Amino acid sequence: MRFKIRIMIAAGLVASLAACANTTTPGTPTPAETGGGSTKGSPTTGAQPSTGDDVDIAKFADKPCDLVKSDQLALLGRVRETKPGTNTLGPMCTWKGTDPTKDNTYELSLVNKGPTFDSMSENFRDYPIFRETTIAGLKAVSVDRTNGTSSCETLVRTSAKNAVFIQTVLPATGKGTVEQSCQASEKVAAIVIGNLKG
């Protein structure tokens, strides 16, 4: 349920941005900072074109769960078996922690239903946690709409139209930190991008 609410919020923000005439995009990515603060870039006007670094997500649209290989699942910790599905962003896969008080839960979405990296990241810009970074050489942001101590989301630009979105929820202990949540989210994003690149 928590993931569904987060997806609906993200999709709603993107829809409201689409109603505006101007779309802005973040500037040059900077390394993710440590601590609970935000890292703000200077936005530039206009959509970013495709680059030679683009990564094709289409071949995994019907099998998003394959983007974390069986021998890589241990890197996620103790997670339950999963199967692919869809949400408002596109194809998705959820790896639920075996014990919600001890294990992380992750959700992967392949963003191919309209929202783009540029529109989503611009909507995320006012979140308390907003960190520009790179994942496997690709532009990315890690964000959270609260303080990042229980969850973090990492969005990676794969092309002008598509992206990879990782949502991470830490164990429900109340002892999490933004470093733990965003590092976990970025780790899974790196695994996914690595497998997309082959």
PDB file of C-alpha atoms in Angstrom:
ATOM      1  CA  MET A   1       0.000   0.000   0.000  1.00  0.00           C
ATOM      2  CA  ARG A   2       2.825   2.432   0.850  1.00  0.00           C
ATOM      3  CA  PHE A   3       4.367   1.874  -2.588  1.00  0.00           C
ATOM      4  CA  LYS A   4       0.990   2.394  -4.336  1.00  0.00           C
ATOM      5  CA  ILE A   5       0.509   5.694  -2.519  1.00  0.00           C
ATOM      6  CA  ARG A   6       4.020   6.851  -3.479  1.00  0.00           C
ATOM      7  CA  ILE A   7       3.469   5.906  -7.138  1.00  0.00           C
ATOM      8  CA  MET A   8       0.139   7.776  -7.194  1.00  0.00           C
ATOM      9  CA  ILE A   9       1.784  10.852  -5.666  1.00  0.00           C
ATOM     10  CA  ALA A  10       4.632  10.756  -8.199  1.00  0.00           C
ATOM     11  CA  ALA A  11       2.216  10.297 -11.105  1.00  0.00           C
ATOM     12  CA  GLY A  12      -0.014  13.102  -9.834  1.00  0.00           C
ATOM     13  CA  LEU A  13       2.889  15.519  -9.625  1.00  0.00           C
ATOM     14  CA  VAL A  14       3.950  14.632 -13.162  1.00  0.00           C
ATOM     15  CA  ALA A  15       0.417  15.128 -14.455  1.00  0.00           C
ATOM     16  CA  SER A  16       0.204  18.596 -12.880  1.00  0.00           C
ATOM     17  CA  LEU A  17       3.534  19.581 -14.451  1.00  0.00           C
ATOM     18  CA  ALA A  18       2.366  18.404 -17.868  1.00  0.00           C
ATOM     19  CA  ALA A  19      -0.426  21.001 -17.703  1.00  0.00           C
ATOM     20  CA  CYS A  20       2.141  23.794 -17.649  1.00  0.00           C
ATOM     21  CA  ALA A  21       3.619  25.274 -20.781  1.00  0.00           C
ATOM     22  CA  ASN A  22       7.210  25.307 -19.601  1.00  0.00           C
ATOM     23  CA  THR A  23       9.182  22.217 -18.636  1.00  0.00           C
ATOM     24  CA  THR A  24      12.464  22.674 -16.809  1.00  0.00           C
ATOM     25  CA  THR A  25      15.245  20.224 -16.288  1.00  0.00           C
ATOM     26  CA  PRO A  26      17.966  20.029 -13.667  1.00  0.00           C
ATOM     27  CA  GLY A  27      21.426  21.219 -14.509  1.00  0.00           C
ATOM     28  CA  THR A  28      24.683  19.331 -14.449  1.00  0.00           C
ATOM     29  CA  PRO A  29      24.510  16.530 -11.884  1.00  0.00           C
ATOM     30  CA  THR A  30      26.668  16.818  -8.793  1.00  0.00           C
ATOM     31  CA  PRO A  31      27.777  14.013  -6.467  1.00  0.00           C
ATOM     32  CA  ALA A  32      25.215  13.051  -3.852  1.00  0.00           C
ATOM     33  CA  GLU A  33      25.888  14.809  -0.580  1.00  0.00           C
ATOM     34  CA  THR A  34      25.879  13.071   2.760  1.00  0.00           C
ATOM     35  CA  GLY A  35      23.556  14.140   5.503  1.00  0.00           C
ATOM     36  CA  GLY A  36      19.915  15.139   5.392  1.00  0.00           C
ATOM     37  CA  GLY A  37      20.204  18.286   3.278  1.00  0.00           C
ATOM     38  CA  SER A  38      19.233  18.849  -0.310  1.00  0.00           C
ATOM     39  CA  THR A  39      21.529  19.256  -3.310  1.00  0.00           C
ATOM     40  CA  LYS A  40      20.039  21.776  -5.715  1.00  0.00           C
ATOM     41  CA  GLY A  41      21.086  22.271  -9.332  1.00  0.00           C
ATOM     42  CA  SER A  42      20.318  25.228 -11.572  1.00  0.00           C
ATOM     43  CA  PRO A  43      17.440  24.210 -13.855  1.00  0.00           C
ATOM     44  CA  THR A  44      17.574  24.933 -17.553  1.00  0.00           C
ATOM     45  CA  THR A  45      14.629  25.348 -19.876  1.00  0.00           C
ATOM     46  CA  GLY A  46      13.699  22.693 -22.415  1.00  0.00           C
ATOM     47  CA  ALA A  47      13.736  18.917 -22.664  1.00  0.00           C
ATOM     48  CA  GLN A  48      17.062  17.197 -22.934  1.00  0.00           C
ATOM     49  CA  PRO A  49      17.654  15.282 -26.199  1.00  0.00           C
ATOM     50  CA  SER A  50      18.777  11.686 -26.425  1.00  0.00           C
ATOM     51  CA  THR A  51      22.488  11.082 -26.021  1.00  0.00           C
ATOM     52  CA  GLY A  52      24.913   8.351 -26.943  1.00  0.00           C
ATOM     53  CA  ASP A  53      24.643   7.103 -23.367  1.00  0.00           C
ATOM     54  CA  ASP A  54      20.961   6.154 -23.711  1.00  0.00           C
ATOM     55  CA  VAL A  55      19.972   2.712 -22.417  1.00  0.00           C
ATOM     56  CA  ASP A  56      17.055   0.742 -23.900  1.00  0.00           C
ATOM     57  CA  ILE A  57      14.519  -0.475 -21.323  1.00  0.00           C
ATOM     58  CA  ALA A  58      12.057  -1.905 -23.865  1.00  0.00           C
ATOM     59  CA  LYS A  59      13.564  -5.398 -23.924  1.00  0.00           C
ATOM     60  CA  PHE A  60      12.730  -5.807 -20.236  1.00  0.00           C
ATOM     61  CA  ALA A  61       9.217  -4.339 -20.405  1.00  0.00           C
ATOM     62  CA  ASP A  62       7.662  -7.810 -20.071  1.00  0.00           C
ATOM     63  CA  LYS A  63      10.213  -9.100 -17.554  1.00  0.00           C
ATOM     64  CA  PRO A  64      11.277  -6.265 -15.205  1.00  0.00           C
ATOM     65  CA  CYS A  65      12.092  -8.702 -12.395  1.00  0.00           C
ATOM     66  CA  ASP A  66      14.931 -10.098 -14.530  1.00  0.00           C
ATOM     67  CA  LEU A  67      16.797  -6.826 -14.013  1.00  0.00           C
ATOM     68  CA  VAL A  68      18.010  -8.215 -10.701  1.00  0.00           C
ATOM     69  CA  LYS A  69      19.521 -11.610 -11.488  1.00  0.00           C
ATOM     70  CA  SER A  70      19.086 -14.581  -9.188  1.00  0.00           C
ATOM     71  CA  ASP A  71      22.724 -14.444  -8.094  1.00  0.00           C
ATOM     72  CA  GLN A  72      22.316 -10.728  -7.263  1.00  0.00           C
ATOM     73  CA  LEU A  73      19.278 -11.103  -5.013  1.00  0.00           C
ATOM     74  CA  ALA A  74      21.512 -11.669  -1.988  1.00  0.00           C
ATOM     75  CA  LEU A  75      22.726  -8.077  -2.422  1.00  0.00           C
ATOM     76  CA  LEU A  76      19.174  -6.949  -1.638  1.00  0.00           C
ATOM     77  CA  GLY A  77      19.109  -8.861   1.635  1.00  0.00           C
ATOM     78  CA  ARG A  78      16.343 -11.269   2.561  1.00  0.00           C
ATOM     79  CA  VAL A  79      13.505 -10.779   0.081  1.00  0.00           C
ATOM     80  CA  ARG A  80      10.490 -12.820  -0.953  1.00  0.00           C
ATOM     81  CA  GLU A  81       9.887 -14.320  -4.377  1.00  0.00           C
ATOM     82  CA  THR A  82       8.223 -11.868  -6.725  1.00  0.00           C
ATOM     83  CA  LYS A  83       6.524 -11.571 -10.099  1.00  0.00           C
ATOM     84  CA  PRO A  84       6.187  -8.721 -12.609  1.00  0.00           C
ATOM     85  CA  GLY A  85       3.267  -6.310 -12.686  1.00  0.00           C
ATOM     86  CA  THR A  86       2.402  -2.794 -13.843  1.00  0.00           C
ATOM     87  CA  ASN A  87       1.691   0.534 -12.191  1.00  0.00           C
ATOM     88  CA  THR A  88       0.962   4.070 -13.372  1.00  0.00           C
ATOM     89  CA  LEU A  89       4.578   4.548 -14.486  1.00  0.00           C
ATOM     90  CA  GLY A  90       5.021   1.287 -16.403  1.00  0.00           C
ATOM     91  CA  PRO A  91       6.219  -2.295 -15.824  1.00  0.00           C
ATOM     92  CA  MET A  92       7.243  -2.941 -12.237  1.00  0.00           C
ATOM     93  CA  CYS A  93       8.636  -5.520  -9.847  1.00  0.00           C
ATOM     94  CA  THR A  94       8.586  -5.549  -6.035  1.00  0.00           C
ATOM     95  CA  TRP A  95      11.001  -7.380  -3.757  1.00  0.00           C
ATOM     96  CA  LYS A  96       9.422  -7.377  -0.302  1.00  0.00           C
ATOM     97  CA  GLY A  97      11.600  -7.865   2.728  1.00  0.00           C
ATOM     98  CA  THR A  98      11.065 -11.233   4.394  1.00  0.00           C
ATOM     99  CA  ASP A  99      10.683  -9.545   7.785  1.00  0.00           C
ATOM    100  CA  PRO A 100       9.468  -5.911   7.581  1.00  0.00           C
ATOM    101  CA  THR A 101      11.128  -5.148  10.929  1.00  0.00           C
ATOM    102  CA  LYS A 102      14.542  -6.327   9.703  1.00  0.00           C
ATOM    103  CA  ASP A 103      14.656  -6.328   5.895  1.00  0.00           C
ATOM    104  CA  ASN A 104      14.427  -3.658   3.189  1.00  0.00           C
ATOM    105  CA  THR A 105      11.691  -3.667   0.560  1.00  0.00           C
ATOM    106  CA  TYR A 106      12.388  -2.507  -3.013  1.00  0.00           C
ATOM    107  CA  GLU A 107      10.206  -1.629  -5.978  1.00  0.00           C
ATOM    108  CA  LEU A 108      11.476  -1.145  -9.533  1.00  0.00           C
ATOM    109  CA  SER A 109       9.444   0.730 -12.149  1.00  0.00           C
ATOM    110  CA  LEU A 110      10.408   1.069 -15.802  1.00  0.00           C
ATOM    111  CA  VAL A 111       9.070   4.528 -16.620  1.00  0.00           C
ATOM    112  CA  ASN A 112       7.550   4.322 -20.102  1.00  0.00           C
ATOM    113  CA  LYS A 113       3.979   5.638 -19.760  1.00  0.00           C
ATOM    114  CA  GLY A 114       4.501   9.337 -20.404  1.00  0.00           C
ATOM    115  CA  PRO A 115       6.455  10.869 -17.506  1.00  0.00           C
ATOM    116  CA  THR A 116      10.125  11.513 -18.213  1.00  0.00           C
ATOM    117  CA  PHE A 117      13.205  11.898 -16.062  1.00  0.00           C
ATOM    118  CA  ASP A 118      13.090  15.644 -16.639  1.00  0.00           C
ATOM    119  CA  SER A 119       9.443  16.112 -15.643  1.00  0.00           C
ATOM    120  CA  MET A 120       9.643  13.795 -12.633  1.00  0.00           C
ATOM    121  CA  SER A 121      12.895  15.196 -11.271  1.00  0.00           C
ATOM    122  CA  GLU A 122      11.615  18.748 -11.613  1.00  0.00           C
ATOM    123  CA  ASN A 123       8.562  17.812  -9.538  1.00  0.00           C
ATOM    124  CA  PHE A 124      10.831  16.203  -6.954  1.00  0.00           C
ATOM    125  CA  ARG A 125      13.026  19.300  -6.715  1.00  0.00           C
ATOM    126  CA  ASP A 126      11.111  20.761  -3.758  1.00  0.00           C
ATOM    127  CA  TYR A 127      11.255  17.550  -1.716  1.00  0.00           C
ATOM    128  CA  PRO A 128      13.160  17.808   1.588  1.00  0.00           C
ATOM    129  CA  ILE A 129      15.575  15.199   0.231  1.00  0.00           C
ATOM    130  CA  PHE A 130      16.763  15.924  -3.328  1.00  0.00           C
ATOM    131  CA  ARG A 131      20.256  14.791  -4.337  1.00  0.00           C
ATOM    132  CA  GLU A 132      21.649  14.895  -7.860  1.00  0.00           C
ATOM    133  CA  THR A 133      24.092  12.121  -8.658  1.00  0.00           C
ATOM    134  CA  THR A 134      25.086   9.630 -11.364  1.00  0.00           C
ATOM    135  CA  ILE A 135      24.382   5.904 -11.487  1.00  0.00           C
ATOM    136  CA  ALA A 136      26.655   3.829 -13.734  1.00  0.00           C
ATOM    137  CA  GLY A 137      27.451   6.981 -15.697  1.00  0.00           C
ATOM    138  CA  LEU A 138      23.816   8.064 -16.113  1.00  0.00           C
ATOM    139  CA  LYS A 139      22.154  11.152 -14.699  1.00  0.00           C
ATOM    140  CA  ALA A 140      20.121  10.386 -11.565  1.00  0.00           C
ATOM    141  CA  VAL A 141      18.425  11.890  -8.521  1.00  0.00           C
ATOM    142  CA  SER A 142      17.688  10.382  -5.118  1.00  0.00           C
ATOM    143  CA  VAL A 143      14.713  11.898  -3.317  1.00  0.00           C
ATOM    144  CA  ASP A 144      12.234  11.518  -0.504  1.00  0.00           C
ATOM    145  CA  ARG A 145       9.120  13.524   0.273  1.00  0.00           C
ATOM    146  CA  THR A 146       9.779  13.293   4.028  1.00  0.00           C
ATOM    147  CA  ASN A 147      13.162  13.127   5.761  1.00  0.00           C
ATOM    148  CA  GLY A 148      14.616   9.999   4.152  1.00  0.00           C
ATOM    149  CA  THR A 149      14.887   8.068   7.409  1.00  0.00           C
ATOM    150  CA  SER A 150      12.418   5.385   6.355  1.00  0.00           C
ATOM    151  CA  SER A 151      12.506   5.492   2.552  1.00  0.00           C
ATOM    152  CA  CYS A 152      14.267   6.877  -0.519  1.00  0.00           C
ATOM    153  CA  GLU A 153      13.569   6.858  -4.258  1.00  0.00           C
ATOM    154  CA  THR A 154      16.205   6.902  -7.000  1.00  0.00           C
ATOM    155  CA  LEU A 155      15.313   7.988 -10.541  1.00  0.00           C
ATOM    156  CA  VAL A 156      17.801   7.279 -13.357  1.00  0.00           C
ATOM    157  CA  ARG A 157      17.584   8.808 -16.832  1.00  0.00           C
ATOM    158  CA  THR A 158      17.867   6.099 -19.486  1.00  0.00           C
ATOM    159  CA  SER A 159      16.728   8.267 -22.426  1.00  0.00           C
ATOM    160  CA  ALA A 160      14.820  11.464 -23.185  1.00  0.00           C
ATOM    161  CA  LYS A 161      11.541   9.546 -22.790  1.00  0.00           C
ATOM    162  CA  ASN A 162      12.295   6.724 -20.352  1.00  0.00           C
ATOM    163  CA  ALA A 163      13.746   6.203 -16.897  1.00  0.00           C
ATOM    164  CA  VAL A 164      14.265   3.662 -14.126  1.00  0.00           C
ATOM    165  CA  PHE A 165      12.651   4.387 -10.753  1.00  0.00           C
ATOM    166  CA  ILE A 166      13.704   2.522  -7.601  1.00  0.00           C
ATOM    167  CA  GLN A 167      11.783   2.894  -4.336  1.00  0.00           C
ATOM    168  CA  THR A 168      13.308   1.616  -1.114  1.00  0.00           C
ATOM    169  CA  VAL A 169      11.635   1.225   2.278  1.00  0.00           C
ATOM    170  CA  LEU A 170      13.826   0.494   5.289  1.00  0.00           C
ATOM    171  CA  PRO A 171      12.807  -1.866   8.112  1.00  0.00           C
ATOM    172  CA  ALA A 172      10.141  -0.382  10.374  1.00  0.00           C
ATOM    173  CA  THR A 173      12.466   0.203  13.327  1.00  0.00           C
ATOM    174  CA  GLY A 174      12.470   3.994  13.403  1.00  0.00           C
ATOM    175  CA  LYS A 175      16.281   3.943  13.413  1.00  0.00           C
ATOM    176  CA  GLY A 176      16.967   4.487   9.710  1.00  0.00           C
ATOM    177  CA  THR A 177      18.981   7.341   8.206  1.00  0.00           C
ATOM    178  CA  VAL A 178      18.897   9.114   4.860  1.00  0.00           C
ATOM    179  CA  GLU A 179      22.324   7.664   4.085  1.00  0.00           C
ATOM    180  CA  GLN A 180      21.021   4.126   4.623  1.00  0.00           C
ATOM    181  CA  SER A 181      17.861   4.559   2.578  1.00  0.00           C
ATOM    182  CA  CYS A 182      19.369   6.416  -0.379  1.00  0.00           C
ATOM    183  CA  GLN A 183      22.516   4.286  -0.523  1.00  0.00           C
ATOM    184  CA  ALA A 184      20.318   1.166  -0.609  1.00  0.00           C
ATOM    185  CA  SER A 185      18.160   2.661  -3.358  1.00  0.00           C
ATOM    186  CA  GLU A 186      21.181   3.726  -5.404  1.00  0.00           C
ATOM    187  CA  LYS A 187      22.775   0.288  -4.995  1.00  0.00           C
ATOM    188  CA  VAL A 188      19.742  -1.410  -6.539  1.00  0.00           C
ATOM    189  CA  ALA A 189      19.609   1.224  -9.277  1.00  0.00           C
ATOM    190  CA  ALA A 190      23.250   0.454 -10.131  1.00  0.00           C
ATOM    191  CA  ILE A 191      22.462  -3.270 -10.357  1.00  0.00           C
ATOM    192  CA  VAL A 192      19.504  -2.589 -12.656  1.00  0.00           C
ATOM    193  CA  ILE A 193      21.408  -0.206 -14.942  1.00  0.00           C
ATOM    194  CA  GLY A 194      24.343  -2.605 -15.100  1.00  0.00           C
ATOM    195  CA  ASN A 195      22.040  -5.381 -16.287  1.00  0.00           C
ATOM    196  CA  LEU A 196      20.302  -3.080 -18.772  1.00  0.00           C
ATOM    197  CA  LYS A 197      23.678  -2.253 -20.271  1.00  0.00           C
ATOM    198  CA  GLY A 198      24.532  -5.953 -20.400  1.00  0.00           C
TER     199      GLY A 198
END
